[in-house]
XYZ file of C-alpha atoms in Angstrom:
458
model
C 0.000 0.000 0.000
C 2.746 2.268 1.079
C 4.606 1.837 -2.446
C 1.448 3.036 -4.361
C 0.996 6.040 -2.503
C 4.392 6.612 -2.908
C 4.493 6.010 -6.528
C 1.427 8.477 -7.017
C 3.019 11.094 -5.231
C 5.911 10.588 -7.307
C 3.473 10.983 -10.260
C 2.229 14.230 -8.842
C 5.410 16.316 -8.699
C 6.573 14.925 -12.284
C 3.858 16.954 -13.775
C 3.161 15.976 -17.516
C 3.541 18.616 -20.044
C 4.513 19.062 -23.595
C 6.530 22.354 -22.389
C 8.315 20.707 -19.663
C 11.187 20.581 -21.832
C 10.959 23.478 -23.844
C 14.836 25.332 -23.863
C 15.580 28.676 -24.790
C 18.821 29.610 -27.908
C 19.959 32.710 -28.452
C 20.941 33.597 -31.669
C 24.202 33.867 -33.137
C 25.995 36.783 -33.418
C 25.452 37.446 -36.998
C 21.928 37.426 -36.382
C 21.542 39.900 -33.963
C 21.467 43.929 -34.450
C 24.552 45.807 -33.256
C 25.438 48.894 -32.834
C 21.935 50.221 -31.424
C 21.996 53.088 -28.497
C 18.746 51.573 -26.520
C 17.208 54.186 -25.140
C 18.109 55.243 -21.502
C 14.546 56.889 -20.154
C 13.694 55.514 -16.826
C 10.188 53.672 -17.510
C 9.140 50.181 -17.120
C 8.340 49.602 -20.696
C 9.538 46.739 -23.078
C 11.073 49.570 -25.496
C 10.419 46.587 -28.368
C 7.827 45.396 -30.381
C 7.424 43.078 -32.906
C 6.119 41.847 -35.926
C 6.399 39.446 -38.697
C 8.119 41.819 -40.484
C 9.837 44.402 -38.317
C 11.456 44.966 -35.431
C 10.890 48.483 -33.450
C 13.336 49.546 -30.719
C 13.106 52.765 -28.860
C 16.314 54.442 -28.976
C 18.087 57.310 -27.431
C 17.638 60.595 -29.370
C 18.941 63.912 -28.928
C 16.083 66.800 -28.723
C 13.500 64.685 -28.938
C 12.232 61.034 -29.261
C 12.793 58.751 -31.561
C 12.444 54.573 -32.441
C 14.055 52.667 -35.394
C 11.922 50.384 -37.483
C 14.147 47.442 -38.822
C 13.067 44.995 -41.283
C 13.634 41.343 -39.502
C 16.454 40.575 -42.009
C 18.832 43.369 -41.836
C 20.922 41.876 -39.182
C 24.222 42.886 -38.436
C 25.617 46.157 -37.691
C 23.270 49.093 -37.849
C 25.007 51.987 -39.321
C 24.982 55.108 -37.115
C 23.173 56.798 -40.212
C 19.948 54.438 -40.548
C 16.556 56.671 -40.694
C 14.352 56.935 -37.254
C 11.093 57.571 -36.941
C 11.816 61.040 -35.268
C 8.157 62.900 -35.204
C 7.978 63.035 -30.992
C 9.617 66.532 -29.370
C 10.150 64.136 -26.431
C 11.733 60.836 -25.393
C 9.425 57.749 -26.612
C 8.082 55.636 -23.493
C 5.575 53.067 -25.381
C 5.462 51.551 -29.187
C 3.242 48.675 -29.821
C 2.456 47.211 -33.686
C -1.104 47.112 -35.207
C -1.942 43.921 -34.811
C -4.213 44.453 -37.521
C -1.550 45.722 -40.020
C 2.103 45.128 -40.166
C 2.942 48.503 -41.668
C 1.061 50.687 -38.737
C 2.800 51.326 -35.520
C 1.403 53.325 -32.434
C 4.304 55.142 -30.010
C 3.856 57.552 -26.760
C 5.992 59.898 -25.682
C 7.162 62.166 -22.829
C 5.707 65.249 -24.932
C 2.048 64.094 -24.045
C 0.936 62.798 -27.662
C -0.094 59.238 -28.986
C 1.480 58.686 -32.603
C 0.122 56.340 -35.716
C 2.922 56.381 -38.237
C 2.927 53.803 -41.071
C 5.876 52.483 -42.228
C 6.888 52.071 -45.900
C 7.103 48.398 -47.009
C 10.846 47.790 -47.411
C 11.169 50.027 -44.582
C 12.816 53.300 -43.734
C 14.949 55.135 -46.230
C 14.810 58.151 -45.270
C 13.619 59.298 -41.572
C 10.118 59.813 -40.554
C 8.780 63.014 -38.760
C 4.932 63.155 -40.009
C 2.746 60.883 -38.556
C -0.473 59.600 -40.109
C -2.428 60.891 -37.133
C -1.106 62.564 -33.995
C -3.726 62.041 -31.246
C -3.807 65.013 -28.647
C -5.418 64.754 -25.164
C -3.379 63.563 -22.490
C -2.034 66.618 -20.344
C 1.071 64.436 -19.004
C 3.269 61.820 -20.785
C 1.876 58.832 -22.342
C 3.286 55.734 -20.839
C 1.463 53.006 -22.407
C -0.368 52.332 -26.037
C -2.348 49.168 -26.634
C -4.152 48.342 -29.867
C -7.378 46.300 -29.876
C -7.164 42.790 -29.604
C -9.935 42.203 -32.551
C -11.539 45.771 -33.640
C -9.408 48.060 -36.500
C -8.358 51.196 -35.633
C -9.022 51.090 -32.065
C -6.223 52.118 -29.535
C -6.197 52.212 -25.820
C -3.272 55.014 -24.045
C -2.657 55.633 -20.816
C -0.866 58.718 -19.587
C 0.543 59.740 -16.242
C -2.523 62.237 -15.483
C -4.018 58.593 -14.523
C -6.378 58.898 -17.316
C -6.964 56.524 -20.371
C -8.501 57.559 -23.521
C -9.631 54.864 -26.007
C -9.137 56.354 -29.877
C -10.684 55.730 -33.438
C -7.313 56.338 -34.915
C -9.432 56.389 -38.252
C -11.099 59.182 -37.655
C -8.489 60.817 -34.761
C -11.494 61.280 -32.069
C -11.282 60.541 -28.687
C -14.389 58.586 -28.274
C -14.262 57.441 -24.388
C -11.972 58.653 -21.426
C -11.030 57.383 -18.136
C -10.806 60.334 -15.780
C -12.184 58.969 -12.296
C -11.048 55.440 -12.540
C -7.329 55.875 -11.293
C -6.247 58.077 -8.422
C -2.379 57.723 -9.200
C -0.063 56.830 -12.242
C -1.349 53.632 -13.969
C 1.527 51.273 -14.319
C -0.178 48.695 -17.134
C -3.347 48.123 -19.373
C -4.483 45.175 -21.099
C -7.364 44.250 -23.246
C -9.121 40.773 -22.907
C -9.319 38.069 -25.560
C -12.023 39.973 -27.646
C -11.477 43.352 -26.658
C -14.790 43.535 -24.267
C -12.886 44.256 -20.704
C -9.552 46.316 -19.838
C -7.560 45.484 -16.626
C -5.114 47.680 -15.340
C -2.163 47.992 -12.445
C -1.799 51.299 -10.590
C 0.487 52.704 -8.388
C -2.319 52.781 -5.430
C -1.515 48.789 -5.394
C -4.944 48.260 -6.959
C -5.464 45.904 -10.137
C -9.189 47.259 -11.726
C -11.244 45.648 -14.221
C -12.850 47.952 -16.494
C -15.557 47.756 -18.840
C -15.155 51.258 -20.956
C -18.103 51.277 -22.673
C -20.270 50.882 -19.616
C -22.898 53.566 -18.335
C -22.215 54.923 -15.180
C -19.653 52.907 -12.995
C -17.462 51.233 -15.154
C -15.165 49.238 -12.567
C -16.766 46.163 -12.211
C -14.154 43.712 -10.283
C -11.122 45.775 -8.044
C -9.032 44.421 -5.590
C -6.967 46.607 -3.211
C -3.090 45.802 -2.132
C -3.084 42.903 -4.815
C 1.005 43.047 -3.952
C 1.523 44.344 -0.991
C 5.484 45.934 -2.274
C 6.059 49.455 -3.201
C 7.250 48.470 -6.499
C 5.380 48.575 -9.800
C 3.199 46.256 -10.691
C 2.015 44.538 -13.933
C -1.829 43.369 -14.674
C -3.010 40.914 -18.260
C -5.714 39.391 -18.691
C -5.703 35.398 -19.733
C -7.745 33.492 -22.262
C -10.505 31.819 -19.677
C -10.868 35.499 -18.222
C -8.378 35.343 -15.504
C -6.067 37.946 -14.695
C -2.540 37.292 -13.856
C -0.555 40.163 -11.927
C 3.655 40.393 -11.069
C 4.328 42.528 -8.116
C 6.082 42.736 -5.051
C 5.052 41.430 -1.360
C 6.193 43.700 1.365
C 10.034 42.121 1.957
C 10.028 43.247 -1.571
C 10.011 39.449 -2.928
C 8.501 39.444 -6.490
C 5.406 37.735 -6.705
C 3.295 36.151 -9.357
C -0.303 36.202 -8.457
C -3.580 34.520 -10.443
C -7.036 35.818 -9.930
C -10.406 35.046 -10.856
C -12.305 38.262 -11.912
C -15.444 36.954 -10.173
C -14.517 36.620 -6.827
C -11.184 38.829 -5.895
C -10.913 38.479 -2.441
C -8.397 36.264 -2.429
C -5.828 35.044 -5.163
C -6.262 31.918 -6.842
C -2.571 31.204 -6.439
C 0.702 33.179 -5.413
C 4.135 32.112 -6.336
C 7.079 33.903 -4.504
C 10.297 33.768 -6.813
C 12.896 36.531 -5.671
C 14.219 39.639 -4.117
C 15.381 41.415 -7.295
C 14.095 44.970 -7.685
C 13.534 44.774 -11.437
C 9.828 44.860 -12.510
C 8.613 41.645 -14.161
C 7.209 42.141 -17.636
C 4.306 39.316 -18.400
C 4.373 37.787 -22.195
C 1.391 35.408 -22.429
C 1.153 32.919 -25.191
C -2.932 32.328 -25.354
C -2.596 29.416 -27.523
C -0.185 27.110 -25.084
C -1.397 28.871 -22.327
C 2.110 29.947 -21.330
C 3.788 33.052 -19.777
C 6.958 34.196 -19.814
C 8.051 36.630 -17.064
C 11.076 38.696 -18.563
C 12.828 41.137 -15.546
C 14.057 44.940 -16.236
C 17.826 44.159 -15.225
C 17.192 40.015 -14.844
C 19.728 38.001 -17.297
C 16.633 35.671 -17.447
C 13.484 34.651 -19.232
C 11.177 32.554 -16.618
C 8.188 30.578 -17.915
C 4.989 29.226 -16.482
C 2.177 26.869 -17.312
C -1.075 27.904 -16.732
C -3.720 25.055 -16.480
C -7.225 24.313 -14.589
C -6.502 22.541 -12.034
C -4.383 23.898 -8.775
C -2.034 25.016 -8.154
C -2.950 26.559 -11.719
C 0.725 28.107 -11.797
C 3.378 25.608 -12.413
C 6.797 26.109 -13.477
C 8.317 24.837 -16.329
C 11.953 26.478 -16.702
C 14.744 29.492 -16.437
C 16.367 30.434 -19.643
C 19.515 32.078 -18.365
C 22.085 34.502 -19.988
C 25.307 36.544 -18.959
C 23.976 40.012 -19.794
C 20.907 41.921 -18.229
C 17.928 43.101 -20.698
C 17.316 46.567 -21.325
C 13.832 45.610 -22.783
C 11.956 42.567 -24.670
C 9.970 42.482 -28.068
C 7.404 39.376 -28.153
C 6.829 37.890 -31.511
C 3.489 36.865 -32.401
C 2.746 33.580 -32.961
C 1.897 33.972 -36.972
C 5.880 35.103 -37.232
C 7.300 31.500 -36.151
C 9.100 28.792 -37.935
C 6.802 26.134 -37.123
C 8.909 23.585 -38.816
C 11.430 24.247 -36.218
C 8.659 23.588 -32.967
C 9.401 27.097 -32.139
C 7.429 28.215 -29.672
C 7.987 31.273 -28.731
C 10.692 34.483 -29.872
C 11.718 37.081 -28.020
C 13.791 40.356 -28.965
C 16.477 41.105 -25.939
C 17.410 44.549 -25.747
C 21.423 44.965 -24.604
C 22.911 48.402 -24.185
C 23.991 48.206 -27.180
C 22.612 45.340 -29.495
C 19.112 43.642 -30.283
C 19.248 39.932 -29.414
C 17.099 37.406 -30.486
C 16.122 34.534 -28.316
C 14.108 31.703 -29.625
C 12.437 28.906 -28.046
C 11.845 25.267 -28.859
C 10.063 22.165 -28.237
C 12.459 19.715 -28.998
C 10.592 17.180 -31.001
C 11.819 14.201 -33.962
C 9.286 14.399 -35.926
C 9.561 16.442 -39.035
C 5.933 16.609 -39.178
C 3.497 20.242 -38.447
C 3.104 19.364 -34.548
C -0.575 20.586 -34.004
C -0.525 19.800 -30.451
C 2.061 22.897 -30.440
C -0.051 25.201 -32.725
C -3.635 25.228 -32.523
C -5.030 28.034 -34.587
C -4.150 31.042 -33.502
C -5.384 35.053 -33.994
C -4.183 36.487 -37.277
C -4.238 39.759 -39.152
C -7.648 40.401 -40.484
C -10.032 42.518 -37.490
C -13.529 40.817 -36.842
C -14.934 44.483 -36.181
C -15.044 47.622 -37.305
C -13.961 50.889 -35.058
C -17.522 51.997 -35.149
C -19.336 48.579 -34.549
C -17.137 48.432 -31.094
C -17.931 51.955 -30.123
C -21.714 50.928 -30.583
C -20.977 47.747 -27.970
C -20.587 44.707 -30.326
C -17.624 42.310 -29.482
C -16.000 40.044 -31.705
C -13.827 37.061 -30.673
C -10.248 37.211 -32.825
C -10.560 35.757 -36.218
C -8.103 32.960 -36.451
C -5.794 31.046 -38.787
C -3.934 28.167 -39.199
C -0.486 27.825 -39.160
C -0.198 24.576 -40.834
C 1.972 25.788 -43.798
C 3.690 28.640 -42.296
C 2.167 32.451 -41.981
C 2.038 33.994 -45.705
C 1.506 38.064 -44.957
C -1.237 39.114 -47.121
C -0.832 42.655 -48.570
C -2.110 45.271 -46.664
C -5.245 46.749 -47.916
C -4.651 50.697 -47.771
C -8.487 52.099 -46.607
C -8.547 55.654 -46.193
C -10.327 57.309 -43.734
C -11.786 60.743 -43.866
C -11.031 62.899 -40.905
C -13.843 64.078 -39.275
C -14.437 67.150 -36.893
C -10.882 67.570 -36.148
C -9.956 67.847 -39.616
C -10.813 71.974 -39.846
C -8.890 72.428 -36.487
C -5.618 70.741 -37.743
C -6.188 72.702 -41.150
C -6.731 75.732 -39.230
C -3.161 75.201 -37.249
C -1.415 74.437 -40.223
C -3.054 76.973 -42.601
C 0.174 79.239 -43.482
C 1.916 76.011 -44.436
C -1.153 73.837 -46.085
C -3.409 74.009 -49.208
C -6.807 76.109 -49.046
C -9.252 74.871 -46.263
C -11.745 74.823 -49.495
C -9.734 71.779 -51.136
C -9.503 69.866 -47.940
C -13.564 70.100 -46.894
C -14.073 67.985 -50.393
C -15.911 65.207 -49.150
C -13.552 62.698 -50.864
C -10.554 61.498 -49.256
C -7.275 63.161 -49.715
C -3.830 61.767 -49.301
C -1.199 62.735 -46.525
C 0.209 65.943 -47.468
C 4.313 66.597 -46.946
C 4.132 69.450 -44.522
C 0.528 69.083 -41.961
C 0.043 66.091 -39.909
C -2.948 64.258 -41.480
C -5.197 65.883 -44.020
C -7.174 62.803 -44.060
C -6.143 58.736 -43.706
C -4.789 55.848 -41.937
C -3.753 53.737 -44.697
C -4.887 50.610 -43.659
C-alpha cells in the first residue's frame, strides 16, 4: 500500500507537459542587431515590439524622441546613419504594432501625444517626422499604447494624469476617457481576448477591471493591495478570463499572483520567486497557455504553465544569460518557424545590441506538430472601429499555421477625418493648401508638410 501512494506522489510532482522541456537559444551573433543606443529613459516599458516583419526599438535621441523600425532581415551592424522615426519633441516611453496591419505602428511619448505612423514596405529610407495621425489629449506623458485585440483602428493610451482615452485612430477622435477610474499613475493596461474588458495595475496597489463602454460605474471587479510591495506592478488578462498580476510582497520578494475576476478576495494562487528589484514584464502565449516573465535588469526569461486545475501556476523552466535586458519584443505567434517547434521568440534589448532569443520544443518528428499550434489570432479585425464603439464584441478571427504564416498585402483604406480635420487645417493653414480643397468630401492623401489631411492607410 505504502509503495502506491508513494508512486502516485511521485506521479504528482513529475507533472506531464509538452513544455516541460521546452529550452531557450539565443541567436548567433550574426543574427543579432549591433550597434543600437537603446534608449536610456527611466520607464518600465519593453522599449520593443514586434512583428512578422519588423522589429521596433526605442532608442536614445537627442532633442526629442525617436524609435528605429528594422526589417527582420537586416541583421548585423546598424550603421549610425539608418533613418528613425523622429516625429515626438520628447523621449518615446511606449510603441506597440497594429496587430491588424504590419505597416502601422502606435508610439507615446514624454511630450504628451499618442502617434500612428505607417511604415513604408521595405522600410525606412529616409527618416520619418509626419505621422499619419497625432492624437492630442493627455495633459502628461503617455506611458502606455495598446491596440485592440480584434476591432481596426481602435487604440487604448494611458498617460501619467491617470487617465486613459480609447481612440478611433481612423477618424483621430477621442471617443471614451477614463478620468475617475485611477487616483495615481497607472503602471499597465491590457485588453481581454475579444477586446470587451480592460484590466489595469496602478500605483495605489490596486489591479481594476474595467468595462469602458459601460454607463455609469465602469469598474466592475477591483481588488486593493493585490502586492503588498512598493514596487510597480504589472496586470493581463488570460484566455478563460483570468487575470494574472507580477508585483512585489512587502520584503520586496517578487510575486506572481492569479485571480479570478469573479470573486477577488483572495488570489487563486501566489508564487514567490525573488528579491530582485527589477519589474517583471508578463508575455502570455494564449494558444499554449504559457507566460513568460522577462525582468528589467534580470539576465533571465522565466516561464509558467497555466492550467485548470491547482495550483494553476506551475513552473516549467529558467532560460539564463550573462547580460541583463534593457527591454523585450514578443513575436506573435503567426511570425514563427513552425517547422522548427518554435514556440515562442523574443527580442532582448542589450545596451547596445538587439538579441534574439528563440524557443523550442524539442521534437523528432519532421511533421506540423498541431498539439504545439492550434489556430491562432491572425491579421484580419472581426470588427469595425464603429461597430465596437456601438458595444458589439468580436472574438479574434483565427488562422492556421499549418503551412507557415504567408503576410497578405495590406489593404490601404482611407479614412476621412472628421471634426478635427478643420482644427488641424486651421493650425497648419500658413503652411497647407486652401481649407476649401480639404472640406471635399472625398478622401485626400497625406500631405508633406501638416500632420494628417485625411487617412490611416490601412
Amino acid at each position: 500500500m505504502s509503495s502506491f501512494v508513494l508512486s502516485t506522489d511521485m506521479k504528482r510532482v513529475v507533472r506531464q507537459s509538452k513544455f516541460r522541456h521546452v529550452f531557450g537559444q539565443a541567436a548567433k551573433n550574426d543574427q543579432c542587431y549591433d550597434d543600437i543606443r537603446v534608449s536610456r529613459v527611466t520607464w518600465d516599458s519593453t522599449f520593443c515590439s514586434v512583428n512578422p516583419k519588423f522589429v521596433a526599438i526605442i532608442v536614445e535621441a537627442s532633442g526629442g524622441g525617436a524609435f528605429l523600425v528594422l526589417p527582420l532581415h537586416k541583421t548585423g551592424r546598424i550603421d549610425k546613419s539608418y533613418p528613425s522615426v523622429c516625429g515626438h519633441t520628447g523621449p518615446v516611453l511606449d510603441i506597440e504594432w497594429c496587430p491588424h496591419n504590419d505597416q502601422v505602428i502606435a508610439s507615446g511619448s514624454e511630450d504628451c501625444t499618442v502617434m500612428v505612423w505607417q511604415i513604408p514596405e521595405n522600410g525606412l529610407v529616409t527618416p520619418m517626422a509626419e505621422p499619419v495621425v497625432a492624437l492630442e489629449g493627455h495633459s502628461k506623458r503617455v506611458g502606455i499604447v495598446a491596440w485592440h485585440p480584434t476591432a481596426r483602428n481602435v487604440l487604448v493610451s494611458a498617460g501619467c494624469d491617470n487617465m486613459i482615452i480609447i481612440w478611433n485612430v481612423g477618424t483621430g477622435e477621442a471617443m471614451i476617457s477614463l478620468e475617475d477610474e485611477h487616483p495615481d499613475v497607472i503602471f499597465s493596461v491590457s485588453w481581454n481576448r475579444n477586446g470587451s474588458l480592460l484590466c489595469t495595475a496602478c500605483k495605489d496597489k490596486s489591479i481594476r477591471v474595467i468595462d469602458p463602454r459601460k454607463d455609469g460605474e465602469k469598474i466592475i471587479a477591483e481588488k486593493e493591495k493585490a502586492h503588498d510591495g512598493a514596487r510597480p506592478m504589472r496586470a493581463i488578462f488570460l484566455s478563460d478570463g483570468n487575470v494574472l498580476t507580477t508585483g512585489f510582497s512587502r520584503m520586496s520578494e517578487r510575486q506572481l499572483a492569479l485571480w479570478n475576476t469573479h470573486n477577488m478576495e483572495e488570489p487563486m494562487t501566489v508564487n514567490e520567486m525573488d528579491t530582485s528589484n527589477g519589474v517583471l514584464l508578463p508575455f502570455y502565449d494564449p494558444d499554449t497557455n504559457v507566460v513568460y516573465l522577462c525582468g528589467k535588469g534580470d539576465s533571465s526569461i522565466r516561464y509558467f504553465e497555466i492550467t485548470d486545475e491547482a495550483p494553476y501556476v506551475h513552473f516549467l523552466n529558467t532560460f539564463s544569460s550573462k547580460e541583463p535586458q534593457r527591454g523585450m519584443g514578443y513575436m506573435p505567434k503567426r511570425g514563427l518557424d513552425v517547422n522548427k517547434c518554435e514556440i515562442a521568440r523574443f527580442f532582448k534589448l542589450h545596451e547596445r545590441k538587439c538579441e534574439p532569443i528563440v524557443m523550442t520544443v524539442p521534437r523528432k518528428s519532421d511533421l506540423f506538430q498541431d498539439d504545439l499550434y492550434p489556430d491562432t489570432a491572425g491579421p484580419d479585425p472581426a470588427l469595425e472601429a464603429e461597430e465596437w464603439f456601438e458595444g458589439k464584441n468580436g472574438d479574434p478571427i483565427k488562422i492556421s499555421l499549418k503551412n507557415g504564416y504567408v503576410p497578405s498585402k495590406s489593404r490601404e483604406i482611407k479614412v476621412v477625418k472628421k471634426n478635427i480635420l478643420d482644427s488641424k487645417v486651421t493650425k497648419n493653414a500658413e503652411n497647407s493648401a486652401p481649407s476649401s480643397k480639404c472640406a471635399t468630401p472625398a478622401p485626400s492623401v497625406l500631405t508633406t508638410n501638416g500632420r494628417q489631411e485625411a487617412m490611416l492607410l490601412f
